[in-house]
Amino acid sequence: MNIEERKNIRSHIRIYNSLTRKKELFQPIHKEYVGIYVCGPTVYNHLHLGNCRTFILFDLVFRYLKHLGYKVRYVRNITDVGHLENEKDNGEDKILKKSRIEGLEPMEIVQKYTISFHYILNLFNTLPPSIEPTATGHIIEQIDIIQKLIEKNLAYEKNGSIYFNMKKYRKSYSYGILSHNKTDKLFSKQKKFLEEKHCFQDFSLWKRAKKNHIMNWNSPWGKGFPGWHIECTTMSTKYLGEIFDIHGGGMDLKFPHHECELAQAVGVYNNKLANYWMHTNMLTLNDKKMSKSTGNYLSLKDLISKFRKKTFHPTIIRFFILKSHYRSILNFSNKGLIDAEKGYYRLMNGIQKLNFCYSHNNKNNSFIFNVPKWIKKCYEAINDDFNTPLLISYLFEVTHIINSSFINENDMDTIHLLKKYMNYFIFDILGIQIFEKDFLEGSSKKLKRITERLIKIRTEERKKKNWFLSDQIRNELSYIGIFLHDDKII
Amino acid sequence: MNIEERKNIRSHIRIYNSLTRKKELFQPIHKEYVGIYVCGPTVYNHLHLGNCRTFILFDLVFRYLKHLGYKVRYVRNITDVGHLENEKDNGEDKILKKSRIEGLEPMEIVQKYTISFHYILNLFNTLPPSIEPTATGHIIEQIDIIQKLIEKNLAYEKNGSIYFNMKKYRKSYSYGILSHNKTDKLFSKQKKFLEEKHCFQDFSLWKRAKKNHIMNWNSPWGKGFPGWHIECTTMSTKYLGEIFDIHGGGMDLKFPHHECELAQAVGVYNNKLANYWMHTNMLTLNDKKMSKSTGNYLSLKDLISKFRKKTFHPTIIRFFILKSHYRSILNFSNKGLIDAEKGYYRLMNGIQKLNFCYSHNNKNNSFIFNVPKWIKKCYEAINDDFNTPLLISYLFEVTHIINSSFINENDMDTIHLLKKYMNYFIFDILGIQIFEKDFLEGSSKKLKRITERLIKIRTEERKKKNWFLSDQIRNELSYIGIFLHDDKII
């Protein structure tokens, strides 16, 4: 693909924008650059599969834009302070709570679950983001933005805490454009939750640290810690500018997290933070929402565990996830995974056959397929709001044709072209990996099995005094480091 | 090992303390807890093997103390700002310089080389530290300490930069106790390097950011960034307290980095920062210091590269490093690595024989070896300032005996005990890994080889019309997923 072709494909990307509820043509602010911000995990627990969907989708977006030659700066944060257990009533900090339960320093909790997060995403073959800022690493910058909000009268201080002034904000701007939620949904209206705030809907930007609150920092208002929402407004704009291209996250973050992020940004910069807001839909299990509290959830560990009857390689799970469009609800089921696995092998066999054809171009029936047209269709699919299920259906379509065709020497240019784009779509863009069928078993096990059987065959042959063959087998085994010492045959 | 035995072993650990230049009995501040701080990398480049020695040694220390039942908090930082290219003349920030060269945002450089750092240490089987704080994540805390130094008149402000007041400090304390260096070695005495400082030996705690210096933070003195030394004083004391147990690092950090860290801590807390200061010695290559600037260095990539005649598994390199005492100069050579590899296989064969004996206790010569005495000797070796070469020599000693003995059923208790402690020393404490001989080649290659040979044998047998055997081989292959379709024999 030359530069011109790339640019042509680029100019047709359309993204569903949660802000406008429409598919819009994607036009980055700076021609060759794209800035993406995705809300990362709060590192107080192992990721479950529901969370993974979001990170896999944005990995695809990252890969695709890079594939098209954009210079992409992909920022995905780590929330290591300020995310409260129950937002509606200002519950305990999630990290602090976990540190109490596990008897560790909060930053030990952060370290433990950050490592787990990276480990899991690595199994899914997601690329690391360009920058991975932490909330505790940006306290000064958060204080800075809060001060700007105070200057604009959009925030006020009370006993060392700072609150967003929703009344004032709504005089100039509207709240809830992303989620169509009203501010009265923000907090419980029980009087005890009003505390020191002017109004129920004022959310906290900075909280005064109580005596035993060990995660705290100096600020102009005394010791305290930031609110969850201000973190993302701060980190995204620090690395991507006051307005950038794409802001992403799970649908459950739309309200109140993204609404509040947006309100803060509108307040400070009088701008909409990001031009395109993308949200991934839910993952359900047995058609119910995955949730830890109800026990209706799956972790990756569950799916690749040896104790499960049927286990799946992480790339199968990735493939399964991408077989649905990110804005549809996706139900996790064994059947769905088994289908995905079958589909995966079909694709891999197709790839293998393509490779085979290429090196043994001695068949004689012609391969009739319009490859350039097919390539165009594939790009159109991804360009249409990352329609991966459609793309995958095209991949199956061509695989079917490959498997039922013979390749002529005259077709080699076409085959070469097809191979190239199959590789682009499957490996570079969808991020699917080749794995050995025995991922969970290992080549070493296969090797063990076959050597055991061989030794058995050899023993039989020796009994028959077939020395030539038995010596041959012994020699073969010695090549791979297995040395047999024969006892006398009884 | 029961609790009493553990506590007994613990009470005999002796550590060479760079501060006193003596081996001292190790007594942690809090009976059951140990706090360790190790200076981590400045993430502007890939690690070379010289750096790895330090991290492998402290991994051993971490593992050993945990093995003895201590609750260890191991803090190893990431320096992502403030480390200057040429300290003596206040050169450019290393991260900033690299970001200029690679055309990336400084935090993109940090992300790239942090990932590389973790990847390399993971190959060496080092455990992640308990907390891995970043310098940019602790700016507020650094400002806090600097303010305390200013209050004590041990630092002064000049044009938005803060310098350590060495004259004042030396009136009350002495500088250079770790390295026996004098302060006049700190900086070039050319007038241009005096700049705005009162004296040449005053080092910077905070630097005013020039206009184009994009890594900067708000401070009481305007926009700026921290000095390298203040970072470690800050992060260590934040997570381990004003005084903690062990401070470690490479010998090249002793001066000026650790001296300045120490001076800052003495100034603020009037305490020696850590009770035990440990320094790892140099790694040389061809008996010359490893150094990137002279080209006399090796990376891990070099050693495991496919393009090298002889490659080594990272665990062999780890074993090679631990075969020398950490306070000796260690010369890297192919010969040394080959020796280490041979030694490694000897140990592994010993382990294998132990396992074999255990499950096939049908031999009849007795195994005479005083295992409890041997265990005691091994602990004494590690307890003597982590004398890993001595420990390893004991492991070889017992391996020799294992390999030349037969095991009687009556010996099984002894063998069981020996196995247990061999596992402790080799895997848990030294952190050595079992790897297949064909790490760089893979079981899959072996498998490929043997299946190819088998198919050949089968073809021969078919020519001889030995249908029984050829069918048998075909069946065996089908079990491991290889299906043969026979053509007619010509």
PDB file of C-alpha atoms in Angstrom, chain A residues 242-339:
ATOM      1  CA  GLU A 242      -6.593  20.890  25.679  1.00  0.00           C
ATOM      2  CA  ILE A 243      -8.524  19.194  22.948  1.00  0.00           C
ATOM      3  CA  PHE A 244      -7.562  15.939  21.296  1.00  0.00           C
ATOM      4  CA  ASP A 245      -9.014  13.391  18.904  1.00  0.00           C
ATOM      5  CA  ILE A 246     -10.466  10.319  20.614  1.00  0.00           C
ATOM      6  CA  HIS A 247     -11.566   9.683  24.171  1.00  0.00           C
ATOM      7  CA  GLY A 248     -12.524   6.111  24.948  1.00  0.00           C
ATOM      8  CA  GLY A 249     -13.711   3.876  27.716  1.00  0.00           C
ATOM      9  CA  GLY A 250     -16.318   1.354  28.779  1.00  0.00           C
ATOM     10  CA  MET A 251     -19.972   2.359  28.587  1.00  0.00           C
ATOM     11  CA  ASP A 252     -20.257   2.194  32.380  1.00  0.00           C
ATOM     12  CA  LEU A 253     -17.799   5.106  32.586  1.00  0.00           C
ATOM     13  CA  LYS A 254     -20.017   7.389  30.515  1.00  0.00           C
ATOM     14  CA  PHE A 255     -21.829   8.536  33.598  1.00  0.00           C
ATOM     15  CA  PRO A 256     -20.753  10.021  35.889  1.00  0.00           C
ATOM     16  CA  HIS A 257     -17.028   9.684  35.142  1.00  0.00           C
ATOM     17  CA  HIS A 258     -16.873  10.974  31.584  1.00  0.00           C
ATOM     18  CA  GLU A 259     -19.589  13.554  32.127  1.00  0.00           C
ATOM     19  CA  CYS A 260     -17.625  15.019  35.010  1.00  0.00           C
ATOM     20  CA  GLU A 261     -14.336  14.825  33.105  1.00  0.00           C
ATOM     21  CA  LEU A 262     -16.001  16.671  30.295  1.00  0.00           C
ATOM     22  CA  ALA A 263     -17.584  19.301  32.569  1.00  0.00           C
ATOM     23  CA  GLN A 264     -14.178  20.008  34.137  1.00  0.00           C
ATOM     24  CA  ALA A 265     -12.544  20.369  30.729  1.00  0.00           C
ATOM     25  CA  VAL A 266     -15.346  22.567  29.417  1.00  0.00           C
ATOM     26  CA  GLY A 267     -14.985  24.679  32.543  1.00  0.00           C
ATOM     27  CA  VAL A 268     -11.228  25.113  32.283  1.00  0.00           C
ATOM     28  CA  TYR A 269     -10.637  25.167  28.538  1.00  0.00           C
ATOM     29  CA  ASN A 270     -14.085  25.968  27.228  1.00  0.00           C
ATOM     30  CA  ASN A 271     -13.746  23.019  24.894  1.00  0.00           C
ATOM     31  CA  LYS A 272     -15.152  19.523  24.559  1.00  0.00           C
ATOM     32  CA  LEU A 273     -11.972  17.677  25.648  1.00  0.00           C
ATOM     33  CA  ALA A 274     -12.094  15.234  22.734  1.00  0.00           C
ATOM     34  CA  ASN A 275     -13.701  15.441  19.318  1.00  0.00           C
ATOM     35  CA  TYR A 276     -14.772  11.800  19.268  1.00  0.00           C
ATOM     36  CA  TRP A 277     -16.019   9.939  22.323  1.00  0.00           C
ATOM     37  CA  MET A 278     -16.137   6.179  21.917  1.00  0.00           C
ATOM     38  CA  HIS A 279     -17.753   3.737  24.333  1.00  0.00           C
ATOM     39  CA  THR A 280     -17.604  -0.046  24.341  1.00  0.00           C
ATOM     40  CA  ASN A 281     -20.726  -1.946  25.284  1.00  0.00           C
ATOM     41  CA  MET A 282     -21.212  -4.475  28.046  1.00  0.00           C
ATOM     42  CA  LEU A 283     -20.102  -8.061  28.204  1.00  0.00           C
ATOM     43  CA  THR A 284     -22.743 -10.349  29.633  1.00  0.00           C
ATOM     44  CA  LEU A 285     -22.515 -13.865  30.955  1.00  0.00           C
ATOM     45  CA  ASN A 286     -25.572 -16.067  30.535  1.00  0.00           C
ATOM     46  CA  ASP A 287     -27.271 -12.923  29.269  1.00  0.00           C
ATOM     47  CA  LYS A 288     -26.786 -11.141  32.577  1.00  0.00           C
ATOM     48  CA  LYS A 289     -24.343  -8.326  33.218  1.00  0.00           C
ATOM     49  CA  MET A 290     -20.933  -9.537  34.370  1.00  0.00           C
ATOM     50  CA  SER A 291     -20.475  -8.337  37.873  1.00  0.00           C
ATOM     51  CA  LYS A 292     -18.246  -9.402  40.688  1.00  0.00           C
ATOM     52  CA  SER A 293     -20.824  -8.713  43.358  1.00  0.00           C
ATOM     53  CA  THR A 294     -23.374 -11.165  41.958  1.00  0.00           C
ATOM     54  CA  GLY A 295     -20.697 -13.755  41.197  1.00  0.00           C
ATOM     55  CA  ASN A 296     -21.765 -13.664  37.551  1.00  0.00           C
ATOM     56  CA  TYR A 297     -18.362 -13.034  36.033  1.00  0.00           C
ATOM     57  CA  LEU A 298     -15.389 -14.766  34.454  1.00  0.00           C
ATOM     58  CA  SER A 299     -11.725 -14.017  34.747  1.00  0.00           C
ATOM     59  CA  LEU A 300      -9.163 -14.925  32.132  1.00  0.00           C
ATOM     60  CA  LYS A 301      -7.755 -17.405  34.622  1.00  0.00           C
ATOM     61  CA  ASP A 302     -11.094 -19.227  34.604  1.00  0.00           C
ATOM     62  CA  LEU A 303     -10.977 -19.650  30.858  1.00  0.00           C
ATOM     63  CA  ILE A 304      -7.427 -20.880  30.520  1.00  0.00           C
ATOM     64  CA  SER A 305      -7.432 -22.864  33.725  1.00  0.00           C
ATOM     65  CA  LYS A 306      -6.362 -26.462  33.498  1.00  0.00           C
ATOM     66  CA  PHE A 307      -9.275 -27.447  35.688  1.00  0.00           C
ATOM     67  CA  ARG A 308     -11.843 -26.428  33.122  1.00  0.00           C
ATOM     68  CA  LYS A 309     -13.145 -29.089  30.815  1.00  0.00           C
ATOM     69  CA  LYS A 310     -12.532 -26.935  27.800  1.00  0.00           C
ATOM     70  CA  THR A 311      -9.869 -24.240  27.827  1.00  0.00           C
ATOM     71  CA  PHE A 312      -9.196 -21.445  25.371  1.00  0.00           C
ATOM     72  CA  HIS A 313      -6.080 -19.653  24.266  1.00  0.00           C
ATOM     73  CA  PRO A 314      -6.325 -15.909  24.996  1.00  0.00           C
ATOM     74  CA  THR A 315      -6.154 -15.167  21.280  1.00  0.00           C
ATOM     75  CA  ILE A 316      -9.389 -17.152  20.821  1.00  0.00           C
ATOM     76  CA  ILE A 317     -11.016 -14.940  23.442  1.00  0.00           C
ATOM     77  CA  ARG A 318      -9.715 -11.880  21.642  1.00  0.00           C
ATOM     78  CA  PHE A 319     -11.056 -13.225  18.367  1.00  0.00           C
ATOM     79  CA  PHE A 320     -14.394 -14.004  20.000  1.00  0.00           C
ATOM     80  CA  ILE A 321     -14.617 -10.448  21.324  1.00  0.00           C
ATOM     81  CA  LEU A 322     -13.761  -8.908  17.954  1.00  0.00           C
ATOM     82  CA  LYS A 323     -16.326 -11.103  16.195  1.00  0.00           C
ATOM     83  CA  SER A 324     -18.931  -8.796  17.714  1.00  0.00           C
ATOM     84  CA  HIS A 325     -19.205  -5.108  17.122  1.00  0.00           C
ATOM     85  CA  TYR A 326     -17.971  -3.108  20.088  1.00  0.00           C
ATOM     86  CA  ARG A 327     -21.241  -1.220  20.430  1.00  0.00           C
ATOM     87  CA  SER A 328     -23.340  -4.391  20.733  1.00  0.00           C
ATOM     88  CA  ILE A 329     -23.875  -6.268  23.937  1.00  0.00           C
ATOM     89  CA  LEU A 330     -21.734  -9.384  23.791  1.00  0.00           C
ATOM     90  CA  ASN A 331     -22.796 -12.490  25.616  1.00  0.00           C
ATOM     91  CA  PHE A 332     -20.031 -14.737  26.819  1.00  0.00           C
ATOM     92  CA  SER A 333     -20.811 -18.396  26.357  1.00  0.00           C
ATOM     93  CA  ASN A 334     -18.923 -21.620  25.911  1.00  0.00           C
ATOM     94  CA  LYS A 335     -20.698 -22.131  22.626  1.00  0.00           C
ATOM     95  CA  GLY A 336     -19.607 -18.737  21.360  1.00  0.00           C
ATOM     96  CA  LEU A 337     -16.029 -19.460  22.308  1.00  0.00           C
ATOM     97  CA  ILE A 338     -16.079 -22.874  20.650  1.00  0.00           C
ATOM     98  CA  ASP A 339     -17.441 -21.257  17.479  1.00  0.00           C
TER      99      ASP A 339
END
